[in-house]
Coordinates of C-alpha atoms in Angstrom, one line a residue:
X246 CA 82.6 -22.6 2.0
X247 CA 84.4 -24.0 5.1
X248 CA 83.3 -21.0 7.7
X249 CA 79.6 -19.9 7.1
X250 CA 79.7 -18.3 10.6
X251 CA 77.6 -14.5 10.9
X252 CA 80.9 -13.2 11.8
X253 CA 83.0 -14.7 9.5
X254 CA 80.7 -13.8 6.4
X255 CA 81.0 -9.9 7.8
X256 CA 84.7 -10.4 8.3
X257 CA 84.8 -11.4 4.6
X258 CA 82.4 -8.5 3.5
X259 CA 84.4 -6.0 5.5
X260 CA 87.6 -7.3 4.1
X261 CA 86.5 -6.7 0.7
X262 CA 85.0 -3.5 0.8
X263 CA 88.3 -2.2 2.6
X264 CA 90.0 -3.6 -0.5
X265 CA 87.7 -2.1 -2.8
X266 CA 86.2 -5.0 -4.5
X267 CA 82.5 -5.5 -4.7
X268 CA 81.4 -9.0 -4.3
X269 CA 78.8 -9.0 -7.0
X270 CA 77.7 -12.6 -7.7
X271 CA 77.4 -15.6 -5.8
X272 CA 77.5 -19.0 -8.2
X273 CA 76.0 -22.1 -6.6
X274 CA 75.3 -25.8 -7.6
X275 CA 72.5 -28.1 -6.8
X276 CA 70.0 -30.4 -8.8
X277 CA 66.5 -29.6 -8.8
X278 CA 65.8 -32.2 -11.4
X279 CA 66.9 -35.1 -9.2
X280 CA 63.7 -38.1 -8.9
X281 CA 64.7 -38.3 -4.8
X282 CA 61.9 -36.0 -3.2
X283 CA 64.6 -36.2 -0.4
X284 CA 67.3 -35.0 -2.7
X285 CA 65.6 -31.9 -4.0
X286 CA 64.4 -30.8 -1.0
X287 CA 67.8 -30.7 0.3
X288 CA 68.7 -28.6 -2.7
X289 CA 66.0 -26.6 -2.0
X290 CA 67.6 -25.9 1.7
X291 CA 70.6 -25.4 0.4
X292 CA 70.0 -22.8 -2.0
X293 CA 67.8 -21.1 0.3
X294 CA 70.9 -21.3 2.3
X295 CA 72.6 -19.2 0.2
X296 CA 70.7 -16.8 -0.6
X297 CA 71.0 -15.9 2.9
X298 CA 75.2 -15.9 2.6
X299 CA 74.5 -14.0 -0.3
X300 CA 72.3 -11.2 1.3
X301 CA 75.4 -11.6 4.4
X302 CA 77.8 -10.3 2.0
X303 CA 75.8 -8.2 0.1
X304 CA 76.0 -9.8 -3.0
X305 CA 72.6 -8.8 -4.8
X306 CA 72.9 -11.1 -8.0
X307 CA 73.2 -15.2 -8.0
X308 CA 74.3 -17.7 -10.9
X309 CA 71.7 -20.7 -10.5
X310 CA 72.1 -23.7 -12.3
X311 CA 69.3 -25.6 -11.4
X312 CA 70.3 -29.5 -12.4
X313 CA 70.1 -31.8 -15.1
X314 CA 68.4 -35.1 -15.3
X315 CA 71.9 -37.0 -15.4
X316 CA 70.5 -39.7 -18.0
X317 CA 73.7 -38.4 -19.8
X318 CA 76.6 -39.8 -17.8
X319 CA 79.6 -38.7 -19.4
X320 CA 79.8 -34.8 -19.5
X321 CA 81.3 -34.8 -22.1
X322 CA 79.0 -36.6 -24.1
X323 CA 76.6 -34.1 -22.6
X324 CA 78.5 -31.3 -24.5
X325 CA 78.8 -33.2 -27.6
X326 CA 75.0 -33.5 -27.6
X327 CA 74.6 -29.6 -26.9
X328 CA 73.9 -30.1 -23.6
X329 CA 70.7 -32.3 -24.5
X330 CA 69.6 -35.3 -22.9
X331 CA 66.8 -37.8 -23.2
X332 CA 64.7 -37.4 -20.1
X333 CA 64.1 -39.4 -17.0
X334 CA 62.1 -42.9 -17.2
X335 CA 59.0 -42.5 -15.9

């Protein structure tokens, strides 16, 4: 999202209730698998992040995916494997 501005966010929920459409999930992205303490914790930030955007808009319901351990390079592989993948070296 380019604009995460207070007023921007209720420009965007205003504009959608005048059109009639409910905003009724937010989906978002990180990795809370990643072995950088520094990494997850920004993950962390960001979804708490939006989970405030999503309150903004009042979107009450959020699609998480919460990571994978990326020992599975090729997605597609990933898929092929059913979305298993051996786990990170410890």
């Amino acid at each position: 999202m380019d604009n995460e501005t207070p007023e921007y966010l209720e420009y965007l929920r205003n504009y959608s209730n005048d059109k009639g459409i409910e905003l009724i999930c937010l989906s978002i992205h990180q990795d809370f698998v990643d072995p950088d303490p520094d990494e997850r914790d920004r993950n962390v930030q960001h979804t708490i992040k939006c989970i405030k955007i999503a309150n903004s808009l009042g979107i009450k319901y959020i699609r998480l995916n919460s990571g994978r351990w990326n020992t599975t390079k090729s997605f597609d592989d990933l898929m092929a494997n059913r979305g298993i993948e051996p786990i990170l070296p410890v």
